[in-house]
Amino acid sequence: MGATTATALAPPDRGWRYHLRHQTPWSRTVLAAGILVNLFFFIGTIAVLSSYGWSRVCPEGATRIECAPSDPLAAGLKSAALGTVATIALIASIVVMVVGFASLRRMPTRSAKEAVITGAAIASQSIFLPALLLWFRGTDVDRFARNFLNLSIIGRKAGVAWDSVTSSVGSILALALIWAAVVGALVGAYAWWRKTGIRPVVIGAIGGLAGGTLWGLLDLSNVPSFIKGAQNTLILSAAGAALGFGLGLVLALFTMSSRRVVRAPARIYINFFRGTPLIWQLSFAGIGLVPALRLNLSMYAIAILVLGLNLAAYSAEVYRAGIQSLERGQIEAARSVGLTYFQSMRFVVVPQAIRRVIPPLLNEFVILIKDTSLVSILGLTVAQKELLGISRDIYSSSFDATAWLGAALGYLIITIPMIRVVTIVERKLRSGLTSVIG
Amino acid sequence: MNDDGTLLRLDGIQKWFGDNHVLRGIDLSIVPKEVVVIIGPSGSGKSTLLRTINLLEEPTEGKVFFNGVELTDIRTNLNEARTHMGMVFQQFNLFPHLTAIGNITLALIKVLGLSKEEAMERGREQLGHVGLAEREDSYPSQLSGGQQQRVAIARALAMRPTMMLFDEVTSALDPELVNEVLQVMKNLASEGMTMAVVTHEMGFAREVGTRLLFMDDGVVVEEGKPTEVFAAPKHERTQAFLSQVL
């Protein structure tokens, strides 16, 4: 231990086995108690609710007061058994938390101390949910469940029309093959350019095949359905992003011009689109401008156009910040070897700036995904509606507010992976080398 | 070369940054194979002077003639002119997203229009010249400061310039890395390269410089053979400066 030596040694093992060896009986107990209290609450709640059932089928024509699909769920929520589970969990977690934090200073090793903190922290988290549940049981549970917890509607409206799948196998297959060919060819061109070999091409083609199949299935989906809505949300945001990110870069270069006459129009554009609400822009274009000018544009195209033009203004500011964060010396070095201004931008500045602006641009993309909900102002057809429009339709035909939960679920399924990607990309770009190589 | 036999001639260069009068009338001629060393306290305008030579800074007034062309003439193609003047910077300014060889070949391919093979060959030759033949695939972040600066010199030399500009190229280096860069510059000078060098390395100035300029407050206060200026500075500001740094 601690021997001085000239040769480099491997770092000491500080993995979970090391921490396990340095526990005391007490620290083990607190950690286990913290975990157990949580498990007890979650498993107990699910068990009680499942024993009453999550949903039921009501006879045709029955009003929701007589029979609501959510009745068993409401009964479970109101049951004495669930009250007992919540009360026990609440008291137990308070005890574990208090005892745990009180004994912190007496722990002999860092590992034991960390275990006690973990146990107490986990326990403290299971105070909040039981308390909320107990409070909720005191409100009008039946009414809430009738309006918001009709889980069957999400399943019923999710929908692919599975019956028609068998008759459309051919078209789905054809679409899948086209996707595979296109993606494979694109990746292949990139692989040939970068000399990376055949593997990415195969992966790309398989990915394209899967995507094409999914898309083919989506085309068969019922209208209105959440899946159709999600598909439109994705189309609107992807097309808007393609337009916005491209135009944004051009705008950014204009705003950095040393000539006022080039800068000014770009600034006016950006300030206008950043300074007016998106919903105003959509209404003005869709309800005002396009009909007045008798332009032959569908509302769907207008939606994409306005989303793209709006995103361009925001992404221009992101690009500009990214480009201006580079040292001045980079462009000086580029100019000093005879590169023109545009060559310096193209080969030196933009490739470096792109790496810096990817995380903030992805953030703008997540915002755009949510902003697609505003296009419902344009009055799209049922097949064109995105998630929020769909849930509004379902709500207005059924007066069942659970539809809104379905939309929220749809947005989260799309945005959470995107948010994860942002985090991963940010972490990758932060570590020194990856920000340089590639 | 210009009509008067000089390679570079500055006539009455004045430069203002806002209200700040940085260069206050500089005349300077450099003939081929000269190594002109410019010294002076910080803020004296020596870096700005160097940067007006290839018009990274446009002089507010005055003219720059290089190789028979007036660079300050608005009709001159500066990009073409800059290919004949290599510049090396204090902060290296290598392109971090390109390898050592990529840094060198970029302008060879995009500006001089060489084929990739020709550019690689010339790039390797230059890297060998600065003693970094083994490191062509390294990224700047994988190189020491001294190595980065040598790559930057190779990048400038690969264009086969007629003149080189060095802007305090050793100031950002750790002391033990300064010599490897100075050695490359000495070799270059002995090969007959025309050079303008802004530096704080007084030993280098004395040993390699053919002419020394001392600048203060935007004017050239004193000039002469380096050995003579160091041994017997005539102007009192030169005396004060040299007594501080020597």
XYZ file of C-alpha atoms in Angstrom:
684
model
C 0.000 0.000 0.000
C 1.260 3.404 -1.015
C 4.620 2.094 -2.134
C 6.588 4.586 -4.176
C 7.508 3.183 -7.541
C 8.788 4.567 -10.816
C 6.682 2.299 -12.997
C 3.073 3.224 -13.717
C 0.564 1.051 -11.866
C -2.983 0.120 -12.764
C -5.517 2.248 -10.862
C -6.940 0.521 -7.734
C -10.227 -1.347 -8.170
C -13.127 0.823 -7.021
C -15.930 -1.199 -8.615
C -19.109 -2.422 -6.906
C -17.293 -5.425 -5.414
C -14.967 -3.076 -3.567
C -17.921 -1.116 -2.177
C -19.713 -4.320 -1.166
C -16.690 -5.422 0.880
C -16.648 -2.159 2.827
C -20.174 -2.179 4.232
C -21.335 -2.494 7.826
C -24.433 -4.506 8.806
C -26.228 -1.213 9.500
C -25.421 0.361 6.103
C -26.609 -2.798 4.352
C -29.853 -2.690 6.323
C -30.614 0.971 5.477
C -29.915 0.460 1.780
C -32.081 -2.670 1.644
C -34.878 -0.967 3.605
C -34.898 1.991 1.209
C -35.211 -0.299 -1.801
C -37.811 -2.533 -0.134
C -40.072 0.367 0.832
C -40.160 1.479 -2.791
C -40.783 -1.998 -4.124
C -43.535 -2.492 -1.558
C -45.354 0.653 -2.665
C -45.109 0.080 -6.428
C -45.759 -3.649 -6.445
C -48.498 -3.286 -3.799
C -50.262 -0.543 -5.791
C -50.107 -2.474 -9.055
C -51.291 -5.657 -7.306
C -54.294 -3.947 -5.690
C -55.295 -2.128 -8.900
C -54.876 -5.299 -10.974
C -57.080 -7.255 -8.582
C -59.892 -4.759 -9.283
C -59.046 -4.518 -13.000
C -57.878 -1.619 -15.214
C -60.789 -1.303 -17.583
C -64.073 -2.932 -18.543
C -66.326 -3.218 -21.549
C -69.593 -1.307 -21.253
C -72.802 -2.153 -23.126
C -73.708 -0.046 -26.173
C -75.744 3.024 -25.318
C -74.925 3.080 -21.630
C -74.121 6.562 -20.308
C -70.814 7.007 -18.557
C -72.553 7.526 -15.264
C -74.212 4.131 -15.541
C -71.159 2.353 -16.826
C -67.717 3.821 -17.477
C -64.813 1.738 -18.799
C -62.766 3.176 -15.964
C -65.065 1.920 -13.163
C -62.823 -0.954 -11.973
C -59.808 1.387 -11.901
C -61.775 3.905 -9.826
C -62.875 1.149 -7.442
C -59.266 0.030 -7.051
C -58.110 3.572 -6.369
C -60.751 4.031 -3.688
C -60.230 0.629 -2.061
C -59.225 0.303 1.583
C -56.432 -2.079 0.540
C -54.716 0.632 -1.512
C -55.124 3.057 1.397
C -53.358 0.621 3.681
C -50.531 0.056 1.182
C -49.995 3.796 0.772
C -50.115 4.527 4.506
C -47.642 1.781 5.371
C -45.302 2.889 2.555
C -45.516 6.514 3.701
C -44.689 5.782 7.334
C -41.977 3.259 6.494
C -40.179 5.569 4.105
C -40.219 8.451 6.588
C -38.686 6.148 9.202
C -35.996 4.854 6.820
C -35.133 8.353 5.680
C -34.881 9.871 9.159
C -32.948 6.958 10.657
C -30.681 6.780 7.627
C -29.689 10.446 7.563
C -29.310 10.477 11.359
C -26.775 7.655 11.265
C -24.673 9.082 8.444
C -21.849 10.479 10.549
C -21.231 7.194 12.331
C -20.436 5.266 9.152
C -16.778 4.110 9.218
C -16.095 3.919 5.449
C -16.983 6.010 2.437
C -18.670 2.997 0.835
C -20.911 2.490 3.876
C -21.763 6.184 3.981
C -22.692 6.205 0.299
C -24.906 3.143 0.809
C -26.782 4.827 3.677
C -27.238 8.035 1.639
C -28.554 5.984 -1.291
C -30.990 4.064 0.922
C -32.304 7.200 2.630
C -32.602 9.095 -0.665
C -34.525 6.276 -2.323
C -36.816 6.069 0.704
C -37.432 9.823 0.649
C -38.611 9.514 -2.958
C -41.297 7.051 -1.961
C -42.740 9.584 0.488
C -44.041 11.823 -2.263
C -46.052 9.339 -4.327
C -47.952 7.645 -1.440
C -48.757 11.085 -0.005
C -50.078 12.224 -3.387
C -52.123 9.036 -3.714
C -53.649 9.468 -0.244
C -54.596 13.056 -1.064
C -56.038 11.993 -4.422
C -58.292 9.408 -2.740
C -59.930 12.269 -0.885
C -61.056 13.950 -4.133
C -63.840 12.920 -6.530
C -62.061 9.835 -7.830
C -65.032 8.551 -9.837
C -65.420 11.748 -11.788
C -61.694 12.004 -12.500
C -61.483 8.378 -13.621
C -64.512 8.739 -15.933
C -62.896 11.690 -17.653
C -59.207 10.892 -17.707
C -58.559 7.232 -17.038
C -60.493 5.543 -19.827
C -57.377 3.678 -20.833
C -59.232 1.572 -23.371
C -59.645 4.573 -25.658
C -55.900 4.872 -26.137
C -55.729 1.245 -27.210
C -58.791 1.493 -29.448
C -57.633 4.648 -31.190
C -53.973 3.726 -31.367
C -54.610 2.001 -34.441
C -53.482 0.005 -37.313
C -56.363 -1.709 -39.122
C -54.899 -5.168 -38.849
C -57.663 -6.706 -40.961
C -56.474 -4.883 -44.055
C -52.825 -5.830 -43.562
C -53.191 -9.255 -45.195
C -54.634 -7.785 -48.352
C -51.879 -5.168 -48.579
C -48.808 -7.333 -47.996
C -47.636 -6.652 -51.535
C -47.661 -2.875 -51.277
C -46.064 -2.907 -47.832
C -43.299 -5.164 -49.114
C -42.730 -2.974 -52.148
C -42.480 0.129 -49.976
C -40.065 -1.627 -47.617
C -37.839 -2.660 -50.527
C -37.813 0.884 -51.933
C -36.813 2.239 -48.537
C -34.088 -0.384 -48.179
C -32.729 0.436 -51.643
C -32.745 4.202 -51.070
C -31.183 4.101 -47.604
C -28.724 1.415 -48.711
C -27.677 3.495 -51.721
C -27.247 6.656 -49.638
C -25.187 4.896 -46.999
C -23.320 3.098 -49.787
C -22.364 6.391 -51.415
C -21.139 7.684 -48.069
C -19.254 4.442 -47.376
C -17.607 4.565 -50.807
C -16.601 8.173 -50.207
C -15.248 7.430 -46.739
C -13.933 3.963 -47.704
C -15.609 2.327 -44.704
C -16.454 -1.043 -46.264
C -19.714 -2.924 -46.674
C -20.981 -3.210 -43.083
C -22.703 0.170 -42.720
C -24.400 -0.434 -46.086
C -25.928 -3.693 -44.834
C -27.012 -2.046 -41.581
C -28.477 0.874 -43.541
C -30.398 -1.423 -45.869
C -31.833 -3.440 -42.979
C -32.794 -0.226 -41.218
C -34.463 0.996 -44.408
C -36.363 -2.284 -44.723
C -37.650 -1.994 -41.174
C -38.555 1.666 -41.623
C -40.355 0.953 -44.892
C -42.390 -1.875 -43.355
C -43.389 0.341 -40.454
C -44.330 3.157 -42.803
C -46.392 0.745 -44.940
C -48.266 -0.385 -41.841
C -48.815 3.212 -40.790
C -50.391 3.980 -44.140
C -53.067 1.415 -43.317
C -53.858 2.958 -39.982
C -57.396 3.956 -39.085
C -58.418 7.579 -39.231
C -58.454 9.165 -36.746
C -55.813 7.295 -34.803
C -52.858 8.231 -32.637
C -50.425 6.419 -34.880
C -51.585 8.374 -37.918
C -51.235 11.538 -35.849
C -47.721 10.586 -34.780
C -46.840 9.931 -38.406
C -48.001 13.414 -39.389
C -46.169 14.959 -36.450
C -42.998 13.262 -37.686
C -43.506 14.317 -41.315
C -44.232 17.928 -40.363
C -41.222 18.201 -38.073
C -38.785 16.358 -40.367
C -39.764 18.383 -43.441
C -39.778 21.607 -41.425
C -36.332 20.763 -40.039
C -34.896 20.032 -43.490
C -36.066 23.418 -44.714
C -35.246 25.324 -41.521
C -31.752 23.972 -40.875
C -30.706 24.592 -44.480
C -32.098 28.094 -44.783
C -30.842 28.916 -41.285
C -27.209 28.357 -42.279
C -27.532 30.712 -45.246
C -29.186 33.330 -43.037
C -26.422 32.960 -40.440
C -23.728 33.606 -43.058
C -25.645 36.697 -44.174
C -25.888 38.071 -40.629
C -22.111 37.853 -40.298
C -21.391 39.822 -43.445
C -19.295 42.948 -43.004
C -21.740 44.739 -45.342
C -24.805 46.252 -43.805
C -26.924 45.781 -46.932
C -26.408 42.013 -46.705
C -26.800 41.879 -42.924
C -29.917 44.015 -42.643
C -32.406 41.869 -44.621
C -31.294 38.731 -42.775
C -31.662 40.492 -39.423
C -35.113 41.775 -40.342
C -36.167 38.272 -41.333
C -34.830 36.751 -38.120
C -36.289 39.418 -35.859
C -39.656 39.115 -37.556
C -39.901 35.357 -37.195
C -38.497 35.373 -33.671
C -40.602 38.331 -32.662
C -44.037 37.114 -33.748
C -45.821 34.044 -32.359
C -45.655 30.921 -34.492
C -49.398 30.604 -34.244
C -49.745 34.085 -35.733
C -47.439 33.131 -38.588
C -49.434 29.968 -39.280
C -52.772 31.755 -39.230
C -51.575 34.685 -41.300
C -50.100 32.437 -43.979
C -52.791 29.783 -44.000
C -55.922 31.771 -43.358
C -54.836 35.157 -44.665
C -52.046 35.260 -47.190
C -52.370 32.111 -49.245
C -56.122 32.317 -49.940
C -55.819 36.044 -50.625
C -53.058 35.515 -53.156
C -54.883 32.461 -54.560
C -51.756 30.379 -54.252
C -52.340 26.754 -55.055
C -50.886 25.391 -51.826
C -52.405 22.778 -49.551
C -52.679 23.596 -45.854
C -50.246 20.778 -45.190
C -47.617 22.397 -47.431
C -48.232 25.767 -45.784
C -47.739 24.185 -42.383
C -44.377 22.721 -43.424
C -43.328 25.983 -45.054
C -44.142 28.147 -42.040
C -42.575 25.700 -39.565
C -39.422 25.666 -41.720
C -39.265 29.446 -42.115
C -39.756 29.868 -38.376
C -37.095 27.301 -37.497
C -34.693 28.962 -39.945
C -34.740 32.143 -37.859
C -33.955 30.301 -34.639
C -31.349 27.991 -36.149
C -29.639 30.947 -37.825
C -28.915 32.347 -34.361
C -27.577 28.946 -33.260
C -25.289 28.687 -36.300
C -24.085 32.246 -35.808
C -23.207 31.621 -32.174
C -21.398 28.417 -33.180
C -19.401 30.082 -35.928
C -18.537 33.099 -33.801
C -17.351 30.836 -30.988
C -14.436 29.766 -33.189
C -11.227 31.669 -32.686
C -10.615 34.471 -35.134
C -7.260 32.873 -35.853
C -8.905 30.032 -37.732
C -10.233 32.233 -40.487
C -7.027 34.290 -40.494
C -4.959 31.151 -41.002
C -7.304 30.038 -43.772
C -7.120 33.402 -45.534
C -3.345 33.583 -45.084
C -2.829 30.504 -47.281
C -4.969 32.034 -50.010
C -8.380 30.459 -49.406
C -11.242 32.780 -50.366
C -13.833 33.832 -47.795
C -16.276 31.181 -48.956
C -13.609 28.483 -49.133
C -12.570 29.353 -45.570
C -16.174 29.022 -44.467
C -16.724 25.820 -46.394
C -13.542 23.944 -45.474
C -12.448 25.428 -42.143
C -15.151 27.287 -40.241
C -18.394 25.424 -40.958
C -16.988 21.896 -40.423
C -15.804 22.949 -36.963
C -18.893 24.976 -36.130
C -21.240 22.128 -37.111
C -19.802 19.994 -34.323
C -20.508 22.728 -31.814
C -24.040 23.478 -32.999
C -25.376 19.910 -33.266
C -26.603 19.726 -29.631
C -28.385 23.125 -29.679
C -29.834 22.366 -33.135
C -31.217 19.062 -31.846
C -32.806 21.044 -29.026
C -34.453 23.298 -31.589
C -35.678 20.149 -33.321
C -37.306 18.857 -30.127
C -39.010 22.238 -29.750
C -40.171 22.016 -33.369
C -41.702 18.580 -32.779
C -43.864 20.064 -30.055
C -44.615 23.201 -32.084
C -46.132 21.095 -34.860
C -49.177 20.924 -32.568
C -49.923 24.546 -33.498
C -50.749 23.628 -37.104
C -54.159 22.450 -35.922
C -55.140 26.124 -36.315
C -55.043 25.560 -40.087
C -57.924 23.095 -40.215
C -56.225 20.118 -41.800
C -58.140 17.102 -43.071
C -58.477 14.136 -40.743
C -55.749 12.200 -42.514
C -53.388 15.194 -42.225
C -53.893 15.844 -38.519
C -51.033 15.513 -36.123
C -51.122 14.176 -32.567
C -52.825 17.107 -30.882
C -55.378 17.520 -33.671
C -56.190 13.821 -33.424
C -56.694 13.929 -29.677
C -58.906 16.987 -30.062
C -61.009 15.140 -32.633
C -61.332 12.107 -30.418
C -62.210 14.284 -27.444
C -64.877 16.236 -29.289
C -66.533 13.081 -30.580
C -66.376 11.126 -27.303
C -66.050 13.847 -24.611
C -63.414 11.619 -23.126
C -60.408 13.595 -21.890
C -58.270 10.469 -21.887
C -57.588 11.328 -25.538
C -55.279 14.120 -24.330
C -53.260 11.565 -22.386
C -52.901 9.558 -25.586
C -51.428 12.588 -27.347
C -49.036 13.232 -24.450
C -47.906 9.614 -24.638
C -47.340 10.011 -28.381
C -45.229 13.179 -27.954
C -43.170 11.568 -25.210
C -42.496 8.472 -27.318
C -41.095 10.761 -30.023
C -39.311 13.379 -27.935
C -37.708 11.336 -25.167
C -35.440 9.364 -27.541
C -34.527 12.700 -29.182
C -33.672 14.204 -25.797
C -31.542 11.140 -25.063
C -29.743 11.630 -28.380
C -29.023 15.259 -27.461
C -27.514 14.157 -24.151
C -25.381 11.453 -25.763
C -24.140 13.746 -28.531
C -23.318 16.448 -25.993
C -21.327 13.998 -23.896
C -19.470 12.713 -26.959
C -18.603 16.194 -28.155
C -17.421 17.248 -24.724
C -14.587 14.731 -24.484
C -11.584 16.263 -26.211
C -10.718 13.945 -29.073
C -14.166 13.188 -30.416
C -14.756 16.869 -30.945
C -11.789 16.871 -33.264
C -11.764 13.532 -35.052
C -14.456 12.386 -37.408
C 10.331 41.732 -57.276
C 9.318 45.401 -57.302
C 10.842 47.878 -59.762
C 13.293 49.181 -57.181
C 14.734 45.738 -56.462
C 12.834 45.250 -53.220
C 10.580 42.253 -52.660
C 8.339 44.154 -50.266
C 7.843 47.862 -49.842
C 5.559 49.638 -47.375
C 4.902 53.321 -48.075
C 3.571 55.522 -45.291
C 1.456 52.892 -43.558
C -1.066 54.346 -41.092
C -3.548 52.249 -39.160
C -6.273 53.252 -36.758
C -8.376 50.886 -34.657
C -11.271 53.200 -33.857
C -9.562 56.255 -32.335
C -6.469 54.272 -31.526
C -3.596 55.282 -33.814
C -1.656 52.014 -33.972
C 0.693 52.544 -36.907
C 1.864 56.115 -37.392
C 3.558 56.220 -40.763
C 5.762 53.217 -41.436
C 8.080 52.947 -44.415
C 9.823 49.643 -44.825
C 11.619 47.898 -47.669
C 12.743 44.302 -47.654
C 15.009 42.855 -50.354
C 15.177 39.135 -51.199
C 16.965 36.879 -48.670
C 16.754 39.456 -45.907
C 15.712 38.366 -42.428
C 14.130 41.424 -40.846
C 13.495 41.066 -37.130
C 10.989 43.402 -35.487
C 11.146 43.895 -31.725
C 9.492 46.270 -29.330
C 7.293 46.477 -26.252
C 3.817 44.991 -26.415
C 1.301 47.370 -27.911
C 3.954 48.984 -30.063
C 2.205 47.872 -33.257
C 4.691 45.250 -34.454
C 2.147 42.468 -34.916
C -0.249 44.850 -36.644
C 2.569 45.893 -38.953
C 3.249 42.270 -39.858
C -0.435 41.665 -40.522
C -0.683 44.649 -42.850
C 2.008 43.044 -45.024
C -0.407 40.345 -46.248
C -3.395 42.606 -45.629
C -4.955 40.557 -42.842
C -5.240 44.098 -41.530
C -6.009 46.662 -44.181
C -3.933 49.799 -43.626
C -6.079 52.906 -43.229
C -3.584 54.814 -45.317
C -0.443 53.940 -47.239
C 0.542 51.402 -49.848
C 1.945 47.897 -49.836
C 3.944 46.654 -52.825
C 4.873 43.003 -53.008
C 6.618 41.265 -55.874
C 5.720 44.024 -58.348
C 2.072 44.177 -57.345
C 0.344 46.830 -55.262
C -1.615 44.832 -52.683
C -3.499 47.880 -51.458
C -4.908 48.358 -54.971
C -8.534 47.286 -54.787
C -8.214 45.446 -58.133
C -5.465 43.127 -56.849
C -6.441 39.504 -56.247
C -5.357 39.229 -52.628
C -6.005 35.490 -52.448
C -3.494 34.914 -55.225
C -0.992 37.305 -53.639
C -1.294 35.593 -50.248
C -0.222 32.268 -51.726
C 3.246 33.804 -52.136
C 3.446 34.947 -48.504
C 3.428 32.297 -45.798
C 2.354 33.350 -42.340
C 2.872 31.629 -38.997
C 0.884 32.729 -35.939
C 1.499 32.949 -32.210
C -1.395 30.559 -31.463
C -0.467 28.145 -34.318
C -4.045 28.337 -35.690
C -3.942 24.808 -37.034
C -7.318 23.507 -38.201
C -8.282 21.119 -35.360
C -10.620 19.018 -37.519
C -7.855 18.096 -39.970
C -4.762 15.927 -39.519
C -1.266 17.385 -39.821
C -1.100 16.389 -43.483
C -4.701 17.545 -44.010
C -3.794 20.987 -42.654
C -0.994 21.224 -45.194
C -2.774 19.831 -48.245
C -6.029 21.789 -47.889
C -4.789 24.925 -49.604
C -2.565 22.976 -52.010
C -5.654 21.230 -53.347
C -8.246 23.997 -53.052
C -6.095 27.010 -53.920
C -3.195 25.767 -56.038
C -5.346 23.058 -57.636
C -2.830 20.241 -57.128
C -4.085 16.675 -57.370
C -4.488 14.834 -54.089
C -1.392 12.709 -54.809
C 0.785 15.712 -55.648
C -0.452 17.527 -52.565
C 0.243 14.541 -50.306
C 3.716 14.197 -51.732
C 4.500 17.860 -51.206
C 2.945 17.775 -47.745
C 5.058 14.787 -46.685
C 8.156 16.483 -48.009
C 7.415 19.578 -45.907
C 6.622 17.557 -42.793
C 9.977 15.806 -43.243
C 11.555 19.218 -43.576
C 10.324 20.232 -40.098
C 11.134 16.790 -38.641
C 7.584 15.457 -38.307
C 7.461 12.852 -41.068
C 6.074 10.296 -38.614
C 3.154 12.425 -37.430
C 1.244 13.117 -40.654
C -1.931 11.405 -39.426
C -1.930 13.072 -35.999
C -4.553 15.635 -35.148
C -3.339 18.953 -33.715
C -4.658 18.018 -30.254
C -2.359 14.989 -30.300
C 0.734 17.108 -30.903
C 2.822 19.188 -28.492
C 2.873 22.954 -28.917
C 6.256 22.845 -30.596
C 5.126 20.138 -33.003
C 1.948 22.061 -33.807
C 3.962 25.157 -34.600
C 6.265 23.156 -36.868
C 3.221 21.790 -38.719
C 1.992 25.385 -39.071
C 5.353 26.338 -40.571
C 5.176 23.341 -42.924
C 1.648 24.395 -43.922
C 2.938 27.821 -44.921
C 6.075 26.487 -46.646
C 4.149 23.932 -48.702
C 2.716 26.795 -50.747
C 6.347 27.531 -51.812
C 6.086 31.185 -50.778
C 8.648 33.820 -51.720
C 8.433 35.352 -48.254
C 7.567 34.190 -44.756
C 5.963 36.186 -41.947
C 6.416 35.012 -38.348
C 4.234 36.579 -35.656
C 5.693 35.820 -32.191
C 5.702 32.157 -33.081
C 7.450 30.982 -29.914
C 5.571 33.132 -27.378
C 2.894 30.507 -26.655
C 5.358 27.632 -26.284
C 6.744 25.979 -23.161
C 10.404 26.963 -22.722
C 11.768 23.522 -23.610
C 9.854 23.541 -26.922
C 11.062 26.926 -28.152
C 14.354 25.675 -29.582
C 12.891 23.106 -31.962
C 10.847 25.836 -33.619
C 13.711 28.336 -33.704
C 15.925 25.668 -35.283
C 13.460 25.227 -38.141
C 13.438 29.001 -38.648
C 17.247 29.158 -38.628
C 17.427 26.445 -41.275
C 14.919 28.355 -43.344
C 16.952 31.554 -43.081
C 20.153 29.746 -44.069
C 18.350 28.403 -47.151
C 17.847 32.016 -48.230
C 14.175 32.546 -47.413
C 13.101 36.166 -47.129
C 11.588 36.573 -43.670
C 9.898 39.175 -41.498
C 9.978 38.041 -37.886
C 8.213 39.626 -34.915
C 9.775 38.079 -31.837
C 10.850 38.403 -28.231
C 13.742 35.960 -28.778
C 16.689 38.329 -28.623
C 19.223 35.532 -29.145
C 17.503 34.556 -32.380
C 17.332 38.192 -33.478
C 21.050 38.643 -32.974
C 22.080 35.343 -34.527
C 19.767 35.067 -37.534
C 18.518 38.575 -38.286
C 20.153 40.570 -41.064
C 18.358 43.719 -39.959
C 16.684 44.727 -36.699
C 13.743 47.097 -36.303
C 12.814 48.510 -32.916
C 9.232 49.756 -32.784
C 7.478 51.816 -30.150
C 4.137 53.641 -30.224
C 3.489 52.812 -33.870
C 6.746 54.082 -35.317
C 10.089 52.501 -36.160
C 12.331 54.131 -33.574
C 15.611 52.584 -34.616
C 16.949 50.122 -37.161
C 20.292 48.608 -38.054
C 22.396 45.466 -37.959
C 21.254 43.434 -34.962
C 24.718 43.096 -33.452
C 25.227 46.862 -33.621
C 21.836 47.775 -32.219
C 22.257 45.327 -29.352
C 25.813 46.490 -28.646
C 25.153 50.225 -28.904
C 21.481 51.267 -29.118
C 21.337 54.905 -30.188
C 17.845 55.856 -29.105
C 17.028 56.092 -25.422
C 13.770 54.150 -25.816
C 15.708 51.320 -27.460
C 18.196 51.445 -24.602
C 15.427 51.287 -22.027
C 13.706 48.370 -23.777
C 16.892 46.360 -24.266
C 17.985 46.890 -20.672
C 14.667 45.329 -19.627
C 14.796 42.254 -21.848
C 18.496 41.387 -22.143
